[in-house]
Amino acid sequence: MALQKNLGFCLGALCLLVLMYSIPVDSGCTDLEMCCQGRDNTCYSSKGKDAKTKHFKDIGYHNAYHYDKCFCDESCQKVGDCCEDYNDACKKVDCQVSGWGRWSECKALCGRGMMERIRAVVVKPKNGGLACPRLKEERMCEGRQCIKQRHLRGHEIKETARILPAQYGNWRNNVRYDLSKDIRKNLYHRYHINNAIRRPSYCAVFEVTRSKKACVLGSAPWAKPLIKGGQVCVECQPTAMKKKLGIRCEGHGVYHAQTHWNAVNVKGCHGKWMMMSVHKDCPCNGKTDMTKFIFV
């Protein structure tokens, strides 16, 4: 009887060994090209030799045939059921990028704008490696084409500024009168967007040196501050800028020089003034005690 028992045990062990090594075994994550992040129960090799062998002592030979999965997800390292080649096939790869390229030209032809530089991805991140850093940087710039295109100062001294009260400037930004926002916006973006002036508004302070009596005696109250010795702040808005003049307003003045001005629709109201400040980004906004006008 003892001999029969020993013989039966040997036959059972032999069958188990035959069973273990006769089942086709995949090499794991490499052949399947499978590496998954986090926990993923669908990320496995169906015939993982290492998983089956590793757990043989714990589960017994009756269940060895059914325990035929090894995993290629990140959680397998905690559970202990990774395929044999997991560490080689699924190691983390961090993103690698090139050096920064050159800064682009300023996007604004004249005045403040933005410029950018970019870099490229050399190696993409894999298997939970570090993500790529930002690939684009931006910084402020100043467009200088308006200065290059500007005519000689002698031409600017001869120009006459046409002005209106500052409240008319608010209407230019109203949706009802804005070509890019009202019912004409589709035509604007199709035919005129490339010719749009993107230079921001700028302002200057002027001191009136000569003024006609019609400014004070006329029927337009807004023209009365235009008297000799009075200081006014005048804004040049993009709507009034002319490309042929170098993207600026006509008659916008010359620093510390006298030029001519004319109050629009106020008969006989005109004169001369001297520009007391250089062109800036609208200093008029902070001078509440100063009458404000816009160039037309």
Short mmCIF file of C-alpha atoms in Angstrom, two decimals:
data_model
loop_
_atom_site.label_atom_id
_atom_site.label_comp_id
_atom_site.label_asym_id
_atom_site.label_seq_id
_atom_site.Cartn_x
_atom_site.Cartn_y
_atom_site.Cartn_z
CA MET A 1 0.00 0.00 0.00
CA ALA A 2 2.83 2.38 0.88
CA LEU A 3 4.43 1.68 -2.47
CA GLN A 4 1.18 2.50 -4.25
CA LYS A 5 0.81 5.77 -2.34
CA ASN A 6 4.37 6.81 -3.19
CA LEU A 7 3.85 5.88 -6.80
CA GLY A 8 0.62 7.89 -6.93
CA PHE A 9 2.30 10.92 -5.40
CA CYS A 10 5.17 10.75 -7.90
CA LEU A 11 2.78 10.44 -10.80
CA GLY A 12 0.80 13.47 -9.54
CA ALA A 13 3.96 15.57 -9.18
CA LEU A 14 5.14 14.47 -12.62
CA CYS A 15 1.81 15.44 -14.19
CA LEU A 16 1.96 18.81 -12.47
CA LEU A 17 5.44 19.50 -13.86
CA VAL A 18 4.33 18.45 -17.33
CA LEU A 19 1.30 20.74 -16.97
CA MET A 20 3.41 23.71 -15.88
CA TYR A 21 5.96 23.48 -18.69
CA SER A 22 3.71 22.31 -21.52
CA ILE A 23 1.55 25.47 -21.46
CA PRO A 24 2.82 28.09 -23.95
CA VAL A 25 4.22 31.11 -22.10
CA ASP A 26 4.33 34.67 -23.41
CA SER A 27 7.44 36.67 -22.56
CA GLY A 28 5.19 39.28 -20.95
CA CYS A 29 5.07 43.05 -21.34
CA THR A 30 7.69 43.29 -24.09
CA ASP A 31 5.99 41.06 -26.68
CA LEU A 32 2.59 42.53 -25.92
CA GLU A 33 3.95 46.09 -25.98
CA MET A 34 1.83 46.75 -22.93
CA CYS A 35 2.66 49.13 -20.07
CA CYS A 36 -0.20 50.77 -18.17
CA GLN A 37 -0.33 53.55 -15.61
CA GLY A 38 -2.01 53.20 -12.23
CA ARG A 39 -4.13 50.12 -11.59
CA ASP A 40 -5.50 48.37 -14.65
CA ASN A 41 -6.88 44.82 -14.42
CA THR A 42 -7.01 44.56 -18.21
CA CYS A 43 -3.26 45.16 -18.52
CA TYR A 44 -1.90 41.60 -18.28
CA SER A 45 -0.23 38.77 -20.11
CA SER A 46 -2.46 35.70 -20.28
CA LYS A 47 0.31 33.14 -19.67
CA GLY A 48 2.81 34.62 -17.27
CA LYS A 49 5.32 31.96 -16.19
CA ASP A 50 6.68 33.94 -13.29
CA ALA A 51 3.30 34.67 -11.73
CA LYS A 52 2.28 31.04 -11.91
CA THR A 53 5.58 29.75 -10.50
CA LYS A 54 5.74 32.38 -7.77
CA HIS A 55 2.37 31.48 -6.30
CA PHE A 56 2.61 27.73 -6.73
CA LYS A 57 3.45 27.04 -3.06
CA ASP A 58 0.65 29.26 -1.81
CA ILE A 59 -2.23 28.17 -4.02
CA GLY A 60 -1.44 24.48 -4.48
CA TYR A 61 -1.22 22.46 -7.65
CA HIS A 62 -5.03 22.24 -8.06
CA ASN A 63 -5.24 25.96 -8.84
CA ALA A 64 -1.89 26.39 -10.55
CA TYR A 65 -3.35 25.95 -14.01
CA HIS A 66 -5.92 28.73 -13.49
CA TYR A 67 -3.46 31.26 -12.09
CA ASP A 68 -2.05 32.15 -15.53
CA LYS A 69 -1.88 35.97 -15.52
CA CYS A 70 0.94 38.42 -14.87
CA PHE A 71 0.42 42.16 -15.01
CA CYS A 72 2.08 45.15 -16.65
CA ASP A 73 0.43 48.00 -14.74
CA GLU A 74 2.09 50.16 -12.08
CA SER A 75 0.12 48.53 -9.27
CA CYS A 76 1.68 45.13 -9.95
CA GLN A 77 4.79 46.23 -8.05
CA LYS A 78 2.74 46.59 -4.88
CA VAL A 79 0.68 43.43 -5.40
CA GLY A 80 3.66 41.36 -6.54
CA ASP A 81 2.19 39.92 -9.74
CA CYS A 82 4.31 41.70 -12.35
CA CYS A 83 5.58 39.90 -15.42
CA GLU A 84 9.24 38.97 -15.38
CA ASP A 85 10.23 41.65 -17.86
CA TYR A 86 8.19 44.47 -16.30
CA ASN A 87 11.16 46.45 -14.95
CA ASP A 88 12.90 46.39 -18.33
CA ALA A 89 9.88 46.87 -20.55
CA CYS A 90 8.00 49.42 -18.45
CA LYS A 91 10.63 51.61 -16.86
CA LYS A 92 9.71 55.27 -16.64
CA VAL A 93 11.01 57.62 -19.32
CA ASP A 94 11.02 61.35 -18.52
CA CYS A 95 10.27 63.97 -21.14
CA GLN A 96 13.29 65.60 -22.74
CA VAL A 97 13.15 68.91 -24.64
CA SER A 98 15.51 70.87 -26.84
CA GLY A 99 16.99 74.25 -26.01
CA TRP A 100 15.02 77.45 -26.56
CA GLY A 101 14.89 78.83 -30.09
CA ARG A 102 15.32 82.49 -31.01
CA TRP A 103 12.78 85.10 -30.01
CA SER A 104 10.26 85.90 -32.75
CA GLU A 105 9.66 89.34 -34.17
CA CYS A 106 7.38 91.60 -32.14
CA LYS A 107 3.77 90.91 -33.09
CA ALA A 108 2.94 94.62 -32.83
CA LEU A 109 4.19 96.72 -35.71
CA CYS A 110 4.18 99.79 -33.52
CA GLY A 111 3.85 100.13 -29.74
CA ARG A 112 3.50 97.42 -27.15
CA GLY A 113 3.10 93.82 -28.24
CA MET A 114 4.26 90.28 -27.51
CA MET A 115 7.09 88.13 -28.81
CA GLU A 116 7.64 84.41 -28.24
CA ARG A 117 10.15 81.61 -28.44
CA ILE A 118 9.57 77.85 -28.54
CA ARG A 119 11.35 74.55 -27.96
CA ALA A 120 10.60 71.04 -29.19
CA VAL A 121 10.04 67.67 -27.53
CA VAL A 122 13.03 65.38 -28.11
CA VAL A 123 11.83 62.37 -26.07
CA LYS A 124 8.19 61.89 -25.16
CA PRO A 125 7.36 60.74 -21.60
CA LYS A 126 6.45 57.08 -21.16
CA ASN A 127 5.10 54.88 -18.41
CA GLY A 128 4.42 57.66 -15.92
CA GLY A 129 7.67 59.57 -16.51
CA LEU A 130 7.92 63.31 -15.85
CA ALA A 131 5.68 65.40 -18.09
CA CYS A 132 7.11 67.90 -20.53
CA PRO A 133 7.76 71.45 -19.31
CA ARG A 134 6.19 74.39 -21.13
CA LEU A 135 7.24 74.63 -24.76
CA LYS A 136 6.51 78.33 -25.34
CA GLU A 137 7.57 81.52 -23.58
CA GLU A 138 6.26 85.05 -24.17
CA ARG A 139 7.48 88.49 -23.18
CA MET A 140 6.57 92.10 -23.81
CA CYS A 141 8.12 93.97 -26.72
CA GLU A 142 7.90 97.32 -28.46
CA GLY A 143 7.14 97.51 -32.17
CA ARG A 144 9.39 100.03 -33.90
CA GLN A 145 8.09 100.07 -37.45
CA CYS A 146 6.02 103.17 -36.77
CA ILE A 147 9.22 105.08 -36.01
CA LYS A 148 10.94 103.78 -39.15
CA GLN A 149 7.99 104.75 -41.32
CA ARG A 150 7.55 108.18 -39.79
CA HIS A 151 8.23 111.20 -41.99
CA LEU A 152 10.64 113.94 -41.03
CA ARG A 153 9.71 116.08 -38.02
CA GLY A 154 9.36 119.04 -40.37
CA HIS A 155 6.24 117.44 -41.84
CA GLU A 156 4.73 116.90 -38.40
CA ILE A 157 5.27 120.57 -37.46
CA LYS A 158 3.29 121.64 -40.50
CA GLU A 159 0.31 119.41 -39.72
CA THR A 160 -2.89 120.69 -38.12
CA ALA A 161 -4.58 118.62 -35.43
CA ARG A 162 -8.34 118.22 -35.61
CA ILE A 163 -9.84 117.61 -32.17
CA LEU A 164 -13.13 116.68 -30.51
CA PRO A 165 -14.18 116.25 -26.85
CA ALA A 166 -12.92 113.04 -25.21
CA GLN A 167 -16.44 111.67 -24.71
CA TYR A 168 -16.64 111.06 -28.45
CA GLY A 169 -13.79 108.57 -28.01
CA ASN A 170 -16.05 106.35 -25.91
CA TRP A 171 -18.41 105.98 -28.85
CA ARG A 172 -15.57 104.54 -30.93
CA ASN A 173 -15.44 101.58 -28.53
CA ASN A 174 -19.19 101.10 -28.51
CA VAL A 175 -20.34 97.84 -30.10
CA ARG A 176 -22.90 99.77 -32.11
CA TYR A 177 -20.20 101.70 -33.97
CA ASP A 178 -17.35 99.17 -33.98
CA LEU A 179 -16.83 97.47 -37.36
CA SER A 180 -15.32 94.41 -35.70
CA LYS A 181 -18.23 93.91 -33.30
CA ASP A 182 -21.48 95.07 -34.92
CA ILE A 183 -23.44 93.44 -37.75
CA ARG A 184 -20.50 94.05 -40.12
CA LYS A 185 -18.04 91.97 -38.08
CA ASN A 186 -18.04 89.01 -40.53
CA LEU A 187 -17.06 91.29 -43.42
CA TYR A 188 -14.47 92.99 -41.20
CA HIS A 189 -12.76 89.75 -40.18
CA ARG A 190 -12.78 88.50 -43.76
CA TYR A 191 -11.54 91.59 -45.61
CA HIS A 192 -10.09 94.11 -43.15
CA ILE A 193 -8.56 92.21 -40.22
CA ASN A 194 -5.10 92.17 -41.85
CA ASN A 195 -5.18 95.96 -42.20
CA ALA A 196 -6.33 96.58 -38.65
CA ILE A 197 -4.12 98.88 -36.56
CA ARG A 198 -3.02 97.23 -33.34
CA ARG A 199 -1.02 100.05 -31.82
CA PRO A 200 -2.44 101.03 -28.41
CA SER A 201 -3.70 104.56 -27.72
CA TYR A 202 -1.22 107.23 -26.67
CA CYS A 203 -1.61 110.73 -25.26
CA ALA A 204 0.23 114.01 -24.82
CA VAL A 205 -0.25 117.24 -22.87
CA PHE A 206 -0.44 120.51 -24.83
CA GLU A 207 -0.37 124.14 -23.69
CA VAL A 208 -2.43 126.53 -25.82
CA THR A 209 -0.26 129.42 -27.07
CA ARG A 210 -2.77 131.06 -29.41
CA SER A 211 -6.56 130.85 -29.62
CA LYS A 212 -9.31 132.69 -31.50
CA LYS A 213 -12.14 134.43 -29.63
CA ALA A 214 -14.65 132.19 -31.39
CA CYS A 215 -13.62 129.36 -29.04
CA VAL A 216 -14.93 131.27 -26.01
CA LEU A 217 -17.77 133.18 -27.68
CA GLY A 218 -19.06 130.29 -29.77
CA SER A 219 -22.00 128.00 -28.99
CA ALA A 220 -19.87 124.91 -28.20
CA PRO A 221 -19.16 124.71 -24.43
CA TRP A 222 -16.48 122.05 -24.91
CA ALA A 223 -14.26 124.51 -26.85
CA LYS A 224 -14.15 127.19 -24.10
CA PRO A 225 -11.13 125.65 -22.26
CA LEU A 226 -9.09 126.22 -25.43
CA ILE A 227 -7.72 129.58 -24.30
CA LYS A 228 -4.16 130.91 -24.22
CA GLY A 229 -2.20 129.42 -21.31
CA GLY A 230 -4.64 126.57 -20.77
CA GLN A 231 -3.37 123.00 -20.74
CA VAL A 232 -5.27 120.12 -22.32
CA CYS A 233 -4.62 116.40 -22.73
CA VAL A 234 -5.25 114.86 -26.15
CA GLU A 235 -5.51 111.15 -26.92
CA CYS A 236 -4.65 109.41 -30.18
CA GLN A 237 -6.85 106.34 -30.55
CA PRO A 238 -6.21 103.51 -33.06
CA THR A 239 -9.33 104.53 -35.02
CA ALA A 240 -7.75 107.89 -35.85
CA MET A 241 -4.27 106.55 -36.69
CA LYS A 242 -3.11 106.58 -40.29
CA LYS A 243 -0.67 104.02 -41.68
CA LYS A 244 0.66 106.41 -44.32
CA LEU A 245 1.89 108.66 -41.51
CA GLY A 246 3.64 105.82 -39.69
CA ILE A 247 0.66 104.55 -37.66
CA ARG A 248 -0.05 107.77 -35.78
CA CYS A 249 -2.59 110.57 -35.63
CA GLU A 250 -2.29 113.55 -37.93
CA GLY A 251 -1.13 116.65 -36.09
CA HIS A 252 -0.17 114.76 -32.94
CA GLY A 253 2.50 117.36 -32.18
CA VAL A 254 6.26 117.68 -31.78
CA TYR A 255 7.81 117.86 -28.33
CA HIS A 256 8.53 121.48 -27.25
CA ALA A 257 7.43 122.84 -30.62
CA GLN A 258 4.38 124.85 -31.67
CA THR A 259 1.88 123.24 -34.04
CA HIS A 260 -1.62 124.11 -35.23
CA TRP A 261 -4.95 122.77 -33.95
CA ASN A 262 -8.57 123.13 -35.06
CA ALA A 263 -11.75 122.40 -33.09
CA VAL A 264 -14.03 120.33 -35.34
CA ASN A 265 -17.43 121.85 -36.14
CA VAL A 266 -16.74 125.01 -34.10
CA LYS A 267 -16.55 127.80 -36.65
CA GLY A 268 -13.50 130.02 -36.27
CA CYS A 269 -12.09 128.09 -33.28
CA HIS A 270 -8.46 127.29 -34.03
CA GLY A 271 -4.98 128.26 -32.93
CA LYS A 272 -1.58 126.97 -31.86
CA TRP A 273 -0.27 124.90 -28.97
CA MET A 274 2.99 123.47 -27.68
CA MET A 275 3.47 119.85 -26.78
CA MET A 276 4.61 119.72 -23.13
CA SER A 277 5.03 115.94 -22.69
CA VAL A 278 6.27 113.13 -24.90
CA HIS A 279 3.79 110.64 -26.28
CA LYS A 280 2.90 108.10 -23.57
CA ASP A 281 0.25 105.50 -22.85
CA CYS A 282 -2.49 107.97 -22.08
CA PRO A 283 -1.30 110.05 -19.09
CA CYS A 284 -4.56 111.98 -19.54
CA ASN A 285 -6.42 109.28 -17.59
CA GLY A 286 -4.84 110.33 -14.30
CA LYS A 287 -5.23 114.11 -14.76
CA THR A 288 -8.80 114.78 -13.64
CA ASP A 289 -8.31 118.58 -13.53
CA MET A 290 -7.33 118.76 -17.20
CA THR A 291 -9.76 119.00 -20.12
CA LYS A 292 -9.44 116.00 -22.41
CA PHE A 293 -9.77 115.78 -26.18
CA ILE A 294 -9.20 113.20 -28.92
CA PHE A 295 -7.58 113.48 -32.34
CA VAL A 296 -9.83 112.94 -35.33
#
